[in-house]
mmCIF file of C-alpha atoms in Angstrom:
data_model
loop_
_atom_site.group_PDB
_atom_site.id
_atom_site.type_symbol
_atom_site.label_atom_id
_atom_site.label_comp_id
_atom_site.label_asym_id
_atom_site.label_seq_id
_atom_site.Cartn_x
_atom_site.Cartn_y
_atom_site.Cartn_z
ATOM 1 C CA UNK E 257 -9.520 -13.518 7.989
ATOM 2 C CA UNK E 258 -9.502 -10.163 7.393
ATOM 3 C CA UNK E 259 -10.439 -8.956 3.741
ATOM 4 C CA UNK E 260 -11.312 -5.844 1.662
ATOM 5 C CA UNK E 261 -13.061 -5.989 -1.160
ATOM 6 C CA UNK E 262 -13.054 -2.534 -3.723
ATOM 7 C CA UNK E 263 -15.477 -2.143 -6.996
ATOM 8 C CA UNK E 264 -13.611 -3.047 -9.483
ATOM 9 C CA UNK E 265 -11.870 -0.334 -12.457
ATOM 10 C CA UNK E 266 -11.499 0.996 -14.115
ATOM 11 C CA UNK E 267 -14.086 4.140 -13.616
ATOM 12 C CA UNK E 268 -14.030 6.601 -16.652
ATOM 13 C CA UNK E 269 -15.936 9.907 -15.846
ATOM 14 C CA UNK E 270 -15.927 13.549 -17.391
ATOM 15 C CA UNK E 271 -14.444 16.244 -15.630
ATOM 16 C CA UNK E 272 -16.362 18.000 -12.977
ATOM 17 C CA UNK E 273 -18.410 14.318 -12.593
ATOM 18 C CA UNK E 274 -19.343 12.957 -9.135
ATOM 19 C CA UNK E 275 -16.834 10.355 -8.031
ATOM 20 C CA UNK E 276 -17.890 7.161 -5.507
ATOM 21 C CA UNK E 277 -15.991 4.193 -5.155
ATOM 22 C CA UNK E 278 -16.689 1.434 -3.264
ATOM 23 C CA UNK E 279 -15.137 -0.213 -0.303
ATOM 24 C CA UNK E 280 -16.533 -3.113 1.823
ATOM 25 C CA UNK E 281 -14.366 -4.743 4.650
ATOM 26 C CA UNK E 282 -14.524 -7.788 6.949
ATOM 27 C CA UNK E 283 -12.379 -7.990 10.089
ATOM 28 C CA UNK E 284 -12.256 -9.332 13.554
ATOM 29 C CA UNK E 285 -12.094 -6.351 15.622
ATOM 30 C CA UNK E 286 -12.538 -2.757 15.546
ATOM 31 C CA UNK E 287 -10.470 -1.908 12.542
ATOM 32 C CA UNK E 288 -8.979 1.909 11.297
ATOM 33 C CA UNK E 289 -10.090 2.106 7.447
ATOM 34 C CA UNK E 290 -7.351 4.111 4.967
ATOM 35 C CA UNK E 291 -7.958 4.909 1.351
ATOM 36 C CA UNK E 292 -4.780 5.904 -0.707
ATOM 37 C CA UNK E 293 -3.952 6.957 -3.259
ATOM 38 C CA UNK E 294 -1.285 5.792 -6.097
ATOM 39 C CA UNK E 295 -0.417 8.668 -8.777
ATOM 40 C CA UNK E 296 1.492 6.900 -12.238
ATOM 41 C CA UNK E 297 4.915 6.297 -11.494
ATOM 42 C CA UNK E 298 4.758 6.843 -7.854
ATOM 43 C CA UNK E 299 4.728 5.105 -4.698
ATOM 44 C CA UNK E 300 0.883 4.901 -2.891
ATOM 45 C CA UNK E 301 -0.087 7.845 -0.670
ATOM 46 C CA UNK E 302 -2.326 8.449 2.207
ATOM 47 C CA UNK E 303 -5.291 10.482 1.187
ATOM 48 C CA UNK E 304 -7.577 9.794 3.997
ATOM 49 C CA UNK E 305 -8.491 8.518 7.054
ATOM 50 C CA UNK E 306 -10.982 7.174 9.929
ATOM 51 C CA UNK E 307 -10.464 5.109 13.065
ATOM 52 C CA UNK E 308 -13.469 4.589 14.419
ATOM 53 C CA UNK E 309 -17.845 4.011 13.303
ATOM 54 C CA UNK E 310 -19.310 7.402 12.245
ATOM 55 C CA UNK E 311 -15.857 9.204 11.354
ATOM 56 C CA UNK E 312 -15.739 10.316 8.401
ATOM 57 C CA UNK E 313 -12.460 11.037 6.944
ATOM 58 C CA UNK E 314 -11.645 14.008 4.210
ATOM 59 C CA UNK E 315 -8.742 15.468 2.477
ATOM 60 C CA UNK E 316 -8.110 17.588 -1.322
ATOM 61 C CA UNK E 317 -11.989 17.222 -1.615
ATOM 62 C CA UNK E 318 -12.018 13.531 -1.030
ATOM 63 C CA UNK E 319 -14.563 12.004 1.635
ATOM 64 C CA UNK E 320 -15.413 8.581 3.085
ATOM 65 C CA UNK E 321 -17.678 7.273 6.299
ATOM 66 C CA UNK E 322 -16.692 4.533 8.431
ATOM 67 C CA UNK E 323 -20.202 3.147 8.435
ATOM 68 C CA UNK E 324 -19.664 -0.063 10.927
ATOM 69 C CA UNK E 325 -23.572 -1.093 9.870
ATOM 70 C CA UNK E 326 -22.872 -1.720 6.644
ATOM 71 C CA UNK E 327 -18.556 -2.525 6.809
ATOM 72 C CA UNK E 328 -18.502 -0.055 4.466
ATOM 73 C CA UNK E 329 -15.759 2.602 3.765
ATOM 74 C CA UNK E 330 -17.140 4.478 0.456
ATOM 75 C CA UNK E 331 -14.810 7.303 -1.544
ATOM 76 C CA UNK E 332 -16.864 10.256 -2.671
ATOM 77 C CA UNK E 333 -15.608 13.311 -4.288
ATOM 78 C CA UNK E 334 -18.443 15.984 -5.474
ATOM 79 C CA UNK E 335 -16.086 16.951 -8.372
ATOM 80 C CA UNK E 336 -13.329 15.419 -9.764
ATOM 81 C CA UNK E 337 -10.647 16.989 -12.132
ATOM 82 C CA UNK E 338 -8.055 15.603 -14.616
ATOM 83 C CA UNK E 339 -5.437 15.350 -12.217
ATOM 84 C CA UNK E 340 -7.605 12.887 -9.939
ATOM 85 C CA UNK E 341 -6.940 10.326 -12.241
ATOM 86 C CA UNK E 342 -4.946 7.788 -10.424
ATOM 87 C CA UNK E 343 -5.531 4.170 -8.625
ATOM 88 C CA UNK E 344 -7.218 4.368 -5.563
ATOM 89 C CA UNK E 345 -6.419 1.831 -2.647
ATOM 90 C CA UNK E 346 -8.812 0.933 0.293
ATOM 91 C CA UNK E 347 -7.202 -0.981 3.514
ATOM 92 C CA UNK E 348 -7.862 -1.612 7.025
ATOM 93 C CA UNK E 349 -5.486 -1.881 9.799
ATOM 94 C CA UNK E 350 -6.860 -4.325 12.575
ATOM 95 C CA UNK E 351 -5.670 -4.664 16.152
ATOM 96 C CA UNK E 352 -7.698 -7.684 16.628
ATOM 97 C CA UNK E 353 -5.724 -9.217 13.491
ATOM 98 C CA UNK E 354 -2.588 -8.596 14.048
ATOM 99 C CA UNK E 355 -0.110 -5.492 13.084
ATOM 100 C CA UNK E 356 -0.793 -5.929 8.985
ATOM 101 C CA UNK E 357 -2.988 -3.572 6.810
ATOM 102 C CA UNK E 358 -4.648 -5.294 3.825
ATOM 103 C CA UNK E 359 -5.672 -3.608 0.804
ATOM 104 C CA UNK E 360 -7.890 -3.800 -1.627
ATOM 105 C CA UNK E 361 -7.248 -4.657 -5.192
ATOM 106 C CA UNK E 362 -7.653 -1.129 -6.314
ATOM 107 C CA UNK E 363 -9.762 0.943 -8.576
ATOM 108 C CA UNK E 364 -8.301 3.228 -11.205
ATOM 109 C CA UNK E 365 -10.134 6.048 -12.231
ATOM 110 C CA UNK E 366 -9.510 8.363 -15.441
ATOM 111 C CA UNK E 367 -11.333 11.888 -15.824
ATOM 112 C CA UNK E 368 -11.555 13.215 -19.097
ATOM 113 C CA UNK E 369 -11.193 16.378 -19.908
ATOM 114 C CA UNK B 22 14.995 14.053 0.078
ATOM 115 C CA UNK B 23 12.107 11.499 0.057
ATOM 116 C CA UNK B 24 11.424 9.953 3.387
ATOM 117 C CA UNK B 25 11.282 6.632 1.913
ATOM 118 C CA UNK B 26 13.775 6.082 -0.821
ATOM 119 C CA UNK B 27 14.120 2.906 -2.312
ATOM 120 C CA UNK B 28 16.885 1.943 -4.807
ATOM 121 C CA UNK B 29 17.036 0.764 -7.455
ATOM 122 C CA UNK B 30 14.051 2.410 -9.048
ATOM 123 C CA UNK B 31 14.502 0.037 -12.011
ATOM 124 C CA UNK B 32 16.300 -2.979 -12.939
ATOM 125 C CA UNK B 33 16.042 -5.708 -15.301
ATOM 126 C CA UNK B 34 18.362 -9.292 -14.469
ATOM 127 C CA UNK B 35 18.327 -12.836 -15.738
ATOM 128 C CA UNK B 36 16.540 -15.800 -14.416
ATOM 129 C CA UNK B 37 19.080 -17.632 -11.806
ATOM 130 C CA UNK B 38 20.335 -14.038 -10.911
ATOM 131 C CA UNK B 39 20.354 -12.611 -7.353
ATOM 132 C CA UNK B 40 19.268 -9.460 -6.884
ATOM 133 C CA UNK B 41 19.219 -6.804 -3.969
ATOM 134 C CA UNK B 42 16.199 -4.187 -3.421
ATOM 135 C CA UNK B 43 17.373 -1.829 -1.120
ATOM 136 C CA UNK B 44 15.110 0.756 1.173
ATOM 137 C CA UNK B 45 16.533 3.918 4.007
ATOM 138 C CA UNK B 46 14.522 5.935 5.655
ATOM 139 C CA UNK B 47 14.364 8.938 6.938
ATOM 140 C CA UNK B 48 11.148 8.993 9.338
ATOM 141 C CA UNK B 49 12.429 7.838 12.467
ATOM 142 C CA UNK B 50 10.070 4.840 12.041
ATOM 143 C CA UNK B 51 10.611 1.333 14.075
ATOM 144 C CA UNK B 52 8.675 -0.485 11.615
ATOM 145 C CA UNK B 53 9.389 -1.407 8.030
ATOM 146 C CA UNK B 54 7.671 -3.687 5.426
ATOM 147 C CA UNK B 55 8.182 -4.828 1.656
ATOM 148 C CA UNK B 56 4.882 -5.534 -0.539
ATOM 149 C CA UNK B 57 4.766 -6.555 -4.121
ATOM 150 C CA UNK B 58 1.994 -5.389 -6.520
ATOM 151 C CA UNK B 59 1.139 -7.230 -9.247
ATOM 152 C CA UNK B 60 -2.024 -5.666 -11.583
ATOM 153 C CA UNK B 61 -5.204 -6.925 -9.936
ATOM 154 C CA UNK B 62 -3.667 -8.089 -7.094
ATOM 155 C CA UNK B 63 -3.398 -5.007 -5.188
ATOM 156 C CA UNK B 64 -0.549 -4.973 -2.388
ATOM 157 C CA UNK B 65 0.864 -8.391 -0.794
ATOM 158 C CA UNK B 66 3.502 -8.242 2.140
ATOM 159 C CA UNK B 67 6.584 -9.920 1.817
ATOM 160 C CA UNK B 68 8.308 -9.314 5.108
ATOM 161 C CA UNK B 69 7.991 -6.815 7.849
ATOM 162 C CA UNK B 70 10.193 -5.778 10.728
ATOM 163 C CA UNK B 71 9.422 -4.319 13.758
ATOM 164 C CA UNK B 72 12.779 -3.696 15.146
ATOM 165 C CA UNK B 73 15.892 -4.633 14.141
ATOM 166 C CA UNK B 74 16.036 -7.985 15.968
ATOM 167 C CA UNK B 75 12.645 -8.960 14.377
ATOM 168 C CA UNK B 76 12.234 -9.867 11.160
ATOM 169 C CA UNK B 77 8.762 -11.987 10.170
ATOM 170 C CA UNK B 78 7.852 -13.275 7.016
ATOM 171 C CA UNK B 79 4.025 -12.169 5.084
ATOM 172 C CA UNK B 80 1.727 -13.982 3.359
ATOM 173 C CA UNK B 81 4.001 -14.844 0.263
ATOM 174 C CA UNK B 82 7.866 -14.626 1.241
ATOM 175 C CA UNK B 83 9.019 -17.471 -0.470
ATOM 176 C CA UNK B 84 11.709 -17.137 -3.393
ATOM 177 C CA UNK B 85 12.458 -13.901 -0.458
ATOM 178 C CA UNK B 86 14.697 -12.773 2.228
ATOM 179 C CA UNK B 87 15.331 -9.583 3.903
ATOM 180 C CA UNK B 88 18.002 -7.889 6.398
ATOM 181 C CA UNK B 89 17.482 -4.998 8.691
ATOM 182 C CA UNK B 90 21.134 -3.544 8.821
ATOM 183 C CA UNK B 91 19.571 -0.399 10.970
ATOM 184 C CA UNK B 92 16.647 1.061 12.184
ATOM 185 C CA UNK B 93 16.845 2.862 8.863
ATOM 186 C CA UNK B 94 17.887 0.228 6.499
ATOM 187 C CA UNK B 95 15.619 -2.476 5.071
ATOM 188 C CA UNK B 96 16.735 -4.925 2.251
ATOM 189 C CA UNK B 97 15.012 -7.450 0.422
ATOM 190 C CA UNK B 98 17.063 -10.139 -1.854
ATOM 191 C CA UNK B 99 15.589 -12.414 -4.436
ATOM 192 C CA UNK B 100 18.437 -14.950 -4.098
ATOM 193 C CA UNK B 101 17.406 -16.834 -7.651
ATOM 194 C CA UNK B 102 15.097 -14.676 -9.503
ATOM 195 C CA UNK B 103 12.443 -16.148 -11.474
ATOM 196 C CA UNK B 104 9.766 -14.666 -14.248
ATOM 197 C CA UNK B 105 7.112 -14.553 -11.827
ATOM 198 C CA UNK B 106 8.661 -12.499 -9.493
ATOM 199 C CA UNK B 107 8.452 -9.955 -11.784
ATOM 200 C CA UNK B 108 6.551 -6.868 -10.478
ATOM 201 C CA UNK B 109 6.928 -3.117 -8.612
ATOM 202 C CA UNK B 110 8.144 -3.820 -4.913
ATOM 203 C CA UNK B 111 7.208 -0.895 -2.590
ATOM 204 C CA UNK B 112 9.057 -0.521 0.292
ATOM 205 C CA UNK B 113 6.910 1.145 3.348
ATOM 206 C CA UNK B 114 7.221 2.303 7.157
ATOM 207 C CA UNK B 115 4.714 3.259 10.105
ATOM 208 C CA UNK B 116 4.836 3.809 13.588
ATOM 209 C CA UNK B 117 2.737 2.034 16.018
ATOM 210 C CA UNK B 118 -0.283 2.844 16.330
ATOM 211 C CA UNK B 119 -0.456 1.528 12.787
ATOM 212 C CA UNK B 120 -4.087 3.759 12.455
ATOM 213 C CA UNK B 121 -1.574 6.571 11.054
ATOM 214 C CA UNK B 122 -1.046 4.627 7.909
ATOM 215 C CA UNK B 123 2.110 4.281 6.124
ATOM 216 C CA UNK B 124 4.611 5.727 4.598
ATOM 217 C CA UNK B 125 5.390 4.470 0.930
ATOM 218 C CA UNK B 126 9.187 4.577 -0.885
ATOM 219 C CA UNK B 127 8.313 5.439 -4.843
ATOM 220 C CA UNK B 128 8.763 1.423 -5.845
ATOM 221 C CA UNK B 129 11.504 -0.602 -7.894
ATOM 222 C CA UNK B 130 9.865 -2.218 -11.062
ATOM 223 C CA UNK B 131 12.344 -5.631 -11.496
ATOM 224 C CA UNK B 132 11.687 -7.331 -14.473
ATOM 225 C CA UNK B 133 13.041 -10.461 -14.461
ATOM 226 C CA UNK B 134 13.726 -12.215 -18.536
#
């Protein structure tokens, strides 16, 4: 079935520090690939996007590839700040599996100051 | 107002108890789901609706049930609550195409003691 699989946390980096997270996926069809956000005390939010191989997705800095060679959906940001520190979801939503997304365990990231 | 507002946003009952997690929303949205998130786990459905006449169970919906009382209205009931159900419950909608991604209520944390 359909699985996604996230590096596990959490990831501790300085302020200003290059962010990647990893994000691998399996699925029966032609999935779209999500990463979201969860700040402490909230509900999870959408922070990006892609729906098909080659898109790459981007929001507040954020970036990730839908690379369909390598069922990867990666989470870069070139510089993160205090306030990035959250737990970060990936998920895939697959026509050929159905109506459900599945997401990842998530990864939660502090940035020191 | 949120556009997902779910209610209670936290509660605390006794084992035996049952308890109602209610969810409204405000986004127009046909479909609505419940997921619990336990720490590692990342999200698991309980239930999802895609109208009001269908209601189908997720991958762990035992101990579970839900009602749609409207298009805007989506309950879930523990009807005897146990320890392990203890968790945060988000509440969430989309439209179809699901590649949009969802919209997430801000979560009920039940402890059950």
């Amino acid at each position: 079935g359909d699985s996604v699989t996230q590096m596990e946390g959490p990831v501790t980096l300085s302020e200003e520090a290059f962010l990647t997270i990893n994000c691998t996926y399996t699925a029966t069809g032609y999935p779209s690939l999500f990463w979201y956000v969860q700040y402490p005390g909230e509900g999870l939010q959408l922070l990006l996007k892609a729906t098909k191989a080659d898109d790459k997705g981007s929001n507040k800095g954020f970036e990730a590839t839908y690379r369909k060679e390598t069922t990867s959906f990666h989470l870069e940001k070139g510089s993160v700040q205090v306030s990035d520190s959250a737990v970060y979801f990936c998920a895939l939503s697959d026509p050929g599996g159905g109506f459900k997304t599945i997401f990842g365990a998530g990864t939660r990231l502090f940035v020191k100051a | 107002d949120a556009d997902v507002t779910q209610t209670p946003r936290n509660r605390i009952t006794k084992t035996g108890k049952r308890i109602m997690l209610e969810c409204s929303q405000t986004k127009g949205h046909d479909r609505m789901y419940w997921y619990r998130q336990d720490p590692g786990l990342g999200l698991r459905l309980i239930y999802y609706s895609f109208d009001v006449k269908d209601i189908n169970k997720g991958e762990i919906s035992d101990g579970y049930s839900v009602s749609r009382q409207a298009q805007a209205k989506f309950s879930l009931s523990l009807e005897s609550a146990i320890p392990n159900q203890t968790a945060l419950y988000f509440c969430a909608t989309s439209d179809p195409p699901t590649d949009y991604g969802y919209t997430f209520g801000s979560g009920t944390r039940l402890t059950v003691v």
